[in-house]
Structures are given as C-alpha cells and as structure tokens.
Amino acid sequence: MGTSGFTKRRSVGGVLTALPGFTVMSVVAGLLVTVAVTPVVALGGLGTTNAITVFENLPGYLAIDKLSQKSNIYATQSDGTPVLLASFYDQNRIEVGWDEISNYARDAVIASEDPRFYEHGGVDAQGTLRAAVTTALGGATQGGSSITQQYVKNVRVQKCELESDDLLQRRCYNAVTETSPDRKVKEMRLAIGVEKKFPKNDILRQYLNITGFGGTVYGIEAAANYYFSTTAADLTLPQAASLVAIVNNPAKFRLDNPGSEANGAANGYAANKARRDYILREMLRHQKITDLEFHAARATPVSPVTQEPSTGCQTARGSAYFCDYVTHLLRNDPAFGKDEETRLLNFRRGGYDVFTTLDLDLQRAAEETIAANVPMEHPGWDVGSVVTSVQVGTGRVLAMAQNKLYSQDPVVTATSAAYTGVNYNTDYAEGGSRGFQPGSTYKVFTLAEWLKTGHRLADRVDSARRANWGTFTDSCRGPQNYDAQNWNPRNDAGESGGNYSALESTLGSINTGFIGMAKRLDLCGIRQTAESFGVTRADGDPLVQTAASVIGTNEVAPLTMAVAFAGIANRGVTCSPIAITRIVGADGAEVPVPESTCTPSVDPTVAAGMVFALRRVMTDGTAQQSWRATEPRVPLIGKTGTTDGEKDTWMVGASSKVATVAAVVSVTGEARQRSISFPSGPAATARHRMWPFVMSVANAKYGGDELPELGPPPVVVPVGDSGD
C-alpha cells in the first residue's frame, strides 16, 4: 500500500544498519519473482542453498475462509416482499461478484496500488525494491506490496479477528501486522501461492470484498452503501476514487466525520480529495480514464451521503422486541455453534438471511394501539404494556410489541423508564423478563382439569368466601392445608360466592368458585394440565401448585398465555411458538430452522367444553367490552384477568386463527389501575381497547371458523372437523 507513516532522516550509521535487511529483502524479492515465474527450475537449481531451504519451509498455501458478512433479520409483507428489520455484524460487509463492481473502482485500485498487477506473479519486484531502497535510505516507510500481498495480509488479519479469545486475537494480529522482513517474506510466499491457485480477476474481486474502508465498514459494496448511498456497481468515477483513497489510510481519509478539521465538510474533505485526485492522475497516467473524465472528476466536490447501516434490534423500532426474541432463538440453535456466545458470534459474522413469522399488518396494529392507549411513562408508576399474537395451529408468532423504546445500552436505559432492553412478552431466557401474574386468565387450566376429570359445566360447588378451606388434594406433594395462614381470598367484585356452577364461575371470574372447584380436584393435576398447554414460569422455576396458584399467582410470559389459548382454540392441541420460517446462508444454502411441536393438551371434547364457557365470557361475561369493540366478529373465546391490588390487567382470547394477549402490567412497584387514567381512558380498561383493535385486524385478514363447543345439553356445535 502507500505511505503508512514517516520517520526521521537516518544517519550514515542508521543506513548501514538497515542495509543488511535491505539486502535480504532485495535478494528474497528477486528470488521469489524467479520462483513465481519458473518455480520448478528455480527450486530444482537452488534447492541446496540455505535461502531456498528457508523459503521452501515457509507455508505456500493460504486457506481462505469465508469472509465475515453481516446477517439480516426480515419480516415479510403479504405479497411476499421481504422487509429488513435489522442487521448484525462485526464487519459490515456484503460480498459481491465481479460484475457488481464498477470498472472505475477496479481501475482505481490497480492504478494507485499496483499498476503491474496483471503482469507479475504475485510480487511486484520493482515496487518491492523501490520500497526497500526508500526505507533503507531514511525516506518514508514504504509498503511496496502488490494487491495480492495486500489481499494475503487482509486474509491473515481476518483469521485473527475470528479468534474469540481477546489475548489470542491480539497476539495473532500483532504477528501478521508487524513491520519486519520476516512478515514480508511470508506474505510474498503466500501471494505467489494465491496467484497460482486463483485467476487475477478473482484476486482483485476478493481484495475489494475484504479490504477495510474505515470503522466496521468492509468491502466495496458496504462502503458504497455507507458513504454514498449507492451500490458498488453504480459508483461514479469520483466516488470510486474517493473510496479507494480510504483504503490507503482509513483513519485519515474516511468520510463519516464531517466535523473533522483536517478532513471534514468545512474544507471539502480536503485530505480525501487530495488522495482522490492523486488516484485520478494515476488512472489518467495509466490510460484507465480519458483526459475529459479526469478533469470532470477532479472538479467534482467530495460529497458523501452517509447512510448508517442497520445495526442491532434497535433499528427495528416498534418490532425491536420481536427482533430481540429472534436473536435469543438463534442463540439457542445448535446449528450456529456449541454455546450461546459462539452462536451469536457466528450469526453476526456468517452472512445469514433470517426470515421470520412477523405479520406486519398485525404488528402495526399492535404498535399503534399500545401507543394510543398506554404511555411509555406514568408519574409514580413503572407501567408496562404488551400485545402478543400467535397463529392457531402453527405456533407462528405474528405480533409482539410493548410500550417502551428498545435499548441494550445501560447508559440509555438509565436516563428514562421509557427505555428498556427487557422484553416483557417473553420468558427470562428469551428476553430478560421474569413475567407477570396472569390473574384469572390462568383459571382456564382449572376449568380444563375440571372437565378432564368428568365434571360438568353445570356442576355446582360450595364457593362461599371463607378462611377455612380445609385440606386440598395434591398427589405430588401430599395433602395441603392453608387454614393456619388465614388464607381468605375475595372476589373481584365482592361477590359472596354461594353455590356457583363451573360455568357461572367462569363467566363471572369468581375466585372462590374456582377455589371450590380446585377443592374437588388435584392441585398437582391442575399444574400438569397447565404444563400440557405449554405453560411455564417465566423465570424458569417449576410452576407453583398451591391453592392460590389456581387464581393466577404464577408469574408467566404473555407469549405463554397466547400459546395456551391458541391450544384451546385448536381443539386442545397446543403448538410451541416459532418465530423463524427460513434461514439462508451466505452461500445460498438453507439452514434447518426450529419447528413448532404440536401436542394434544386435552381431549377435543374437553376443549369443546372450555370453548363453550369461554365464548360466553366474551358475549355475556367479563370480556363483553372486548367483544363489543371487535369488528368484524367471528367466533371468539376469551378470559380476563386482574391481579391483587389491580397491579396487572389482562385480556386473552382467540379465534380459530389467531390468539392475542393484551395486558397492562406493573414492571416494578404497585399501582391500582382502577384509580389511574390515561388520556385514552381508565388504565384498567386499556386492555379492552387494545385487544379488539388487534383482533379486528386479525379477523379481517385471517377470518375465523366456527369453534366446536360442548356445553350443557343440547350440543351447540358438534365436535369435529370445521375446516380449520
């Protein structure tokens, strides 16, 4: 490459000291050129000399690994068009082919870096000797490296950067970048090997793909995107020359610091322009451009139009938390490596395109309704709000949003409660949240166990409020009694309880009614039924199976509840959530993706009984507000939930196509939502403004089939295939 630094003029003694190194370099250069031209003759005739022995022992083959390229996460529009959510990289690089690189860029590199590129065999003897003489006589330190040698150096540096251990990486980097005859000789030997293996055009193309253009920008395509908002194929002559100028000294000539005094907008990026104009003169001298082109390009101002690349999930904006969820899934995918750290590193470097399940129509609806109904911050209350939707029967996550701005920067998150890197929709392992109590939405699992064990919706239990519930059956832990704790749960609206049927308790969300049902059941069985619907605690601990857990005291993720209600709507078959539909590697090969596992949670007749009750929660029970606001209407099931002290309020429901959770939660601290109002209305009813807004979009797009239900005689809809 060109000048890399300056030294003081040397004394006679200094020059004499440098001459042995100069002599070695000169001899080696001449030797290697001879070897490059006539390798068999040269090695055969000189094989007994020490110099050739040393040379022969140097590695002559350079294993060229895949270049580090950025990976992308996409959503897909209804017409199949991919939409970029975010990119991830250690090196912002997009590898391109020969025909995707402007002739101007190729010619600029050759004219300025290696005019005899197509004539030598990997080492330019004239350039090497000139550099050695200049350096030895006290001039500027000269590189004298051919394009192939520079390519070799970049490949060796690239290998170092793939080393995950910081100490080993530094040692490797120092070894392959040290200023020494030994390194030069190794690069020359390897350059000759590269020239024997690859055509010239391939070497030049890969050089332009691997070389750095400042910061994390690598390769001509990413550089064209970043500095001039164009492609490598469409670079103009002055743009191409400006980019090639950066290669010579990225720190000095890069174009993304307009405030720089030496090379900024105020002086027309003077340093870059001077180097650019030198390259233009070299292109003219070597007849790569015409005199007219030269004068027109030289008169053109250096005018970068920088386009910041998408880096990390924060660039996905409202979809950032879904994006974050996808990255956690990738961390858990063995296809990307042996452990989480290795998997994420391989993803960031591997040039993968990841296509996801996100439905942009539902996602926009989720983001819009949260923004309209729940603020990012509220005085004295760390308020959170979530909307999550999954597709019934497939487990595809269709929407995931919350009322915060995404950031993983602790400095940013410390400035305001409006920022967080925690995904409230998911488990701790998939986003950092320890979940929220779902309140009465969790009662559906006691309802399922009630029907599984042969009870009917019309059966009544003693559901009067009291503090002496007696002993509960628990086949896992033995009999459980809470009378000594004076456990006396109340009903949300103050109902006395009385002699409610299972159906009445479900419609009215009667706590004591469900505790009375649990008294006739097995607490362990209730927990196991919840687990059969995919329910786990968000913090990874086992589900608690006390009597209190019947009314929703386990902290769970909203996504978990959406999946469970999708299982109810799917005739009792629950499908694990998936967010990735397809992964394509940089080489175009498909990478296997995690698939949804669909397993029976309850018998279809049990699911039909649950549907009977939960449809009437919508039309006649606590979810009527959501039912009335949903348009178009299709058959829907649903359940509301309010936790103690009104900290968290939930609305969970599903059609035969889509299940959705909408909730307002207390991230930290306490808040009585019924005493708090937002500009859109009471905090406690925000769920009933958000859920129908999203489900209206879902119903319009996906429709909804009849949901098989089975209640007290007569059967409303026969259980069977409804075409779902």
JSON list of C-alpha atoms in Angstrom, two decimals, residues 443 446-447 450-451 455-461 463 499-510 513-514 517 608-622 638-639 709-714 716:
[
{"chain": "A", "resi": 443, "resn": "LYS", "atom": "CA", "xyz": [-58.31, -20.19, 35.67]},
{"chain": "A", "resi": 446, "resn": "THR", "atom": "CA", "xyz": [-58.53, -25.46, 36.44]},
{"chain": "A", "resi": 447, "resn": "LEU", "atom": "CA", "xyz": [-61.52, -25.44, 34.08]},
{"chain": "A", "resi": 450, "resn": "TRP", "atom": "CA", "xyz": [-62.45, -29.96, 35.94]},
{"chain": "A", "resi": 451, "resn": "LEU", "atom": "CA", "xyz": [-63.76, -31.21, 32.59]},
{"chain": "A", "resi": 455, "resn": "HIS", "atom": "CA", "xyz": [-67.12, -32.88, 35.96]},
{"chain": "A", "resi": 456, "resn": "ARG", "atom": "CA", "xyz": [-69.64, -30.81, 34.03]},
{"chain": "A", "resi": 457, "resn": "LEU", "atom": "CA", "xyz": [-70.00, -27.10, 33.42]},
{"chain": "A", "resi": 458, "resn": "ALA", "atom": "CA", "xyz": [-73.36, -27.24, 35.22]},
{"chain": "A", "resi": 459, "resn": "ASP", "atom": "CA", "xyz": [-71.96, -28.87, 38.35]},
{"chain": "A", "resi": 460, "resn": "ARG", "atom": "CA", "xyz": [-72.02, -26.61, 41.39]},
{"chain": "A", "resi": 461, "resn": "VAL", "atom": "CA", "xyz": [-69.59, -26.28, 44.29]},
{"chain": "A", "resi": 463, "resn": "SER", "atom": "CA", "xyz": [-67.94, -21.32, 46.69]},
{"chain": "A", "resi": 499, "resn": "ASN", "atom": "CA", "xyz": [-73.30, -22.14, 45.18]},
{"chain": "A", "resi": 500, "resn": "TYR", "atom": "CA", "xyz": [-71.88, -21.30, 41.75]},
{"chain": "A", "resi": 501, "resn": "SER", "atom": "CA", "xyz": [-71.68, -23.69, 38.83]},
{"chain": "A", "resi": 502, "resn": "ALA", "atom": "CA", "xyz": [-68.39, -24.05, 36.96]},
{"chain": "A", "resi": 503, "resn": "LEU", "atom": "CA", "xyz": [-69.93, -22.14, 34.04]},
{"chain": "A", "resi": 504, "resn": "GLU", "atom": "CA", "xyz": [-71.13, -19.28, 36.26]},
{"chain": "A", "resi": 505, "resn": "SER", "atom": "CA", "xyz": [-67.74, -19.05, 37.97]},
{"chain": "A", "resi": 506, "resn": "THR", "atom": "CA", "xyz": [-66.06, -18.83, 34.56]},
{"chain": "A", "resi": 507, "resn": "LEU", "atom": "CA", "xyz": [-68.39, -16.14, 33.20]},
{"chain": "A", "resi": 508, "resn": "GLY", "atom": "CA", "xyz": [-68.11, -14.04, 36.35]},
{"chain": "A", "resi": 509, "resn": "SER", "atom": "CA", "xyz": [-64.47, -14.93, 37.05]},
{"chain": "A", "resi": 510, "resn": "ILE", "atom": "CA", "xyz": [-65.38, -15.92, 40.61]},
{"chain": "A", "resi": 513, "resn": "GLY", "atom": "CA", "xyz": [-65.86, -20.60, 42.74]},
{"chain": "A", "resi": 514, "resn": "PHE", "atom": "CA", "xyz": [-62.59, -21.82, 41.23]},
{"chain": "A", "resi": 517, "resn": "MET", "atom": "CA", "xyz": [-63.59, -26.46, 42.09]},
{"chain": "A", "resi": 608, "resn": "ALA", "atom": "CA", "xyz": [-65.05, -28.06, 23.31]},
{"chain": "A", "resi": 609, "resn": "GLY", "atom": "CA", "xyz": [-66.38, -27.67, 26.84]},
{"chain": "A", "resi": 610, "resn": "MET", "atom": "CA", "xyz": [-63.80, -24.97, 27.54]},
{"chain": "A", "resi": 611, "resn": "VAL", "atom": "CA", "xyz": [-64.78, -23.20, 24.33]},
{"chain": "A", "resi": 612, "resn": "PHE", "atom": "CA", "xyz": [-68.45, -23.25, 25.34]},
{"chain": "A", "resi": 613, "resn": "ALA", "atom": "CA", "xyz": [-67.65, -21.43, 28.57]},
{"chain": "A", "resi": 614, "resn": "LEU", "atom": "CA", "xyz": [-65.05, -19.05, 27.13]},
{"chain": "A", "resi": 615, "resn": "ARG", "atom": "CA", "xyz": [-67.26, -17.97, 24.23]},
{"chain": "A", "resi": 616, "resn": "ARG", "atom": "CA", "xyz": [-69.84, -16.89, 26.77]},
{"chain": "A", "resi": 617, "resn": "VAL", "atom": "CA", "xyz": [-67.20, -14.99, 28.73]},
{"chain": "A", "resi": 618, "resn": "MET", "atom": "CA", "xyz": [-66.98, -12.87, 25.57]},
{"chain": "A", "resi": 619, "resn": "THR", "atom": "CA", "xyz": [-70.69, -12.41, 24.96]},
{"chain": "A", "resi": 620, "resn": "ASP", "atom": "CA", "xyz": [-72.11, -12.50, 28.50]},
{"chain": "A", "resi": 621, "resn": "GLY", "atom": "CA", "xyz": [-69.20, -12.34, 30.93]},
{"chain": "A", "resi": 622, "resn": "THR", "atom": "CA", "xyz": [-66.27, -10.18, 31.93]},
{"chain": "A", "resi": 638, "resn": "GLY", "atom": "CA", "xyz": [-61.58, -15.10, 25.86]},
{"chain": "A", "resi": 639, "resn": "LYS", "atom": "CA", "xyz": [-60.80, -14.57, 29.51]},
{"chain": "A", "resi": 709, "resn": "GLU", "atom": "CA", "xyz": [-68.15, -26.34, 21.62]},
{"chain": "A", "resi": 710, "resn": "LEU", "atom": "CA", "xyz": [-69.83, -28.72, 24.01]},
{"chain": "A", "resi": 711, "resn": "GLY", "atom": "CA", "xyz": [-71.93, -27.47, 26.88]},
{"chain": "A", "resi": 712, "resn": "PRO", "atom": "CA", "xyz": [-74.94, -28.47, 28.90]},
{"chain": "A", "resi": 713, "resn": "PRO", "atom": "CA", "xyz": [-77.40, -30.27, 26.57]},
{"chain": "A", "resi": 714, "resn": "PRO", "atom": "CA", "xyz": [-78.09, -29.71, 23.79]},
{"chain": "A", "resi": 716, "resn": "VAL", "atom": "CA", "xyz": [-74.40, -26.29, 20.30]}
]
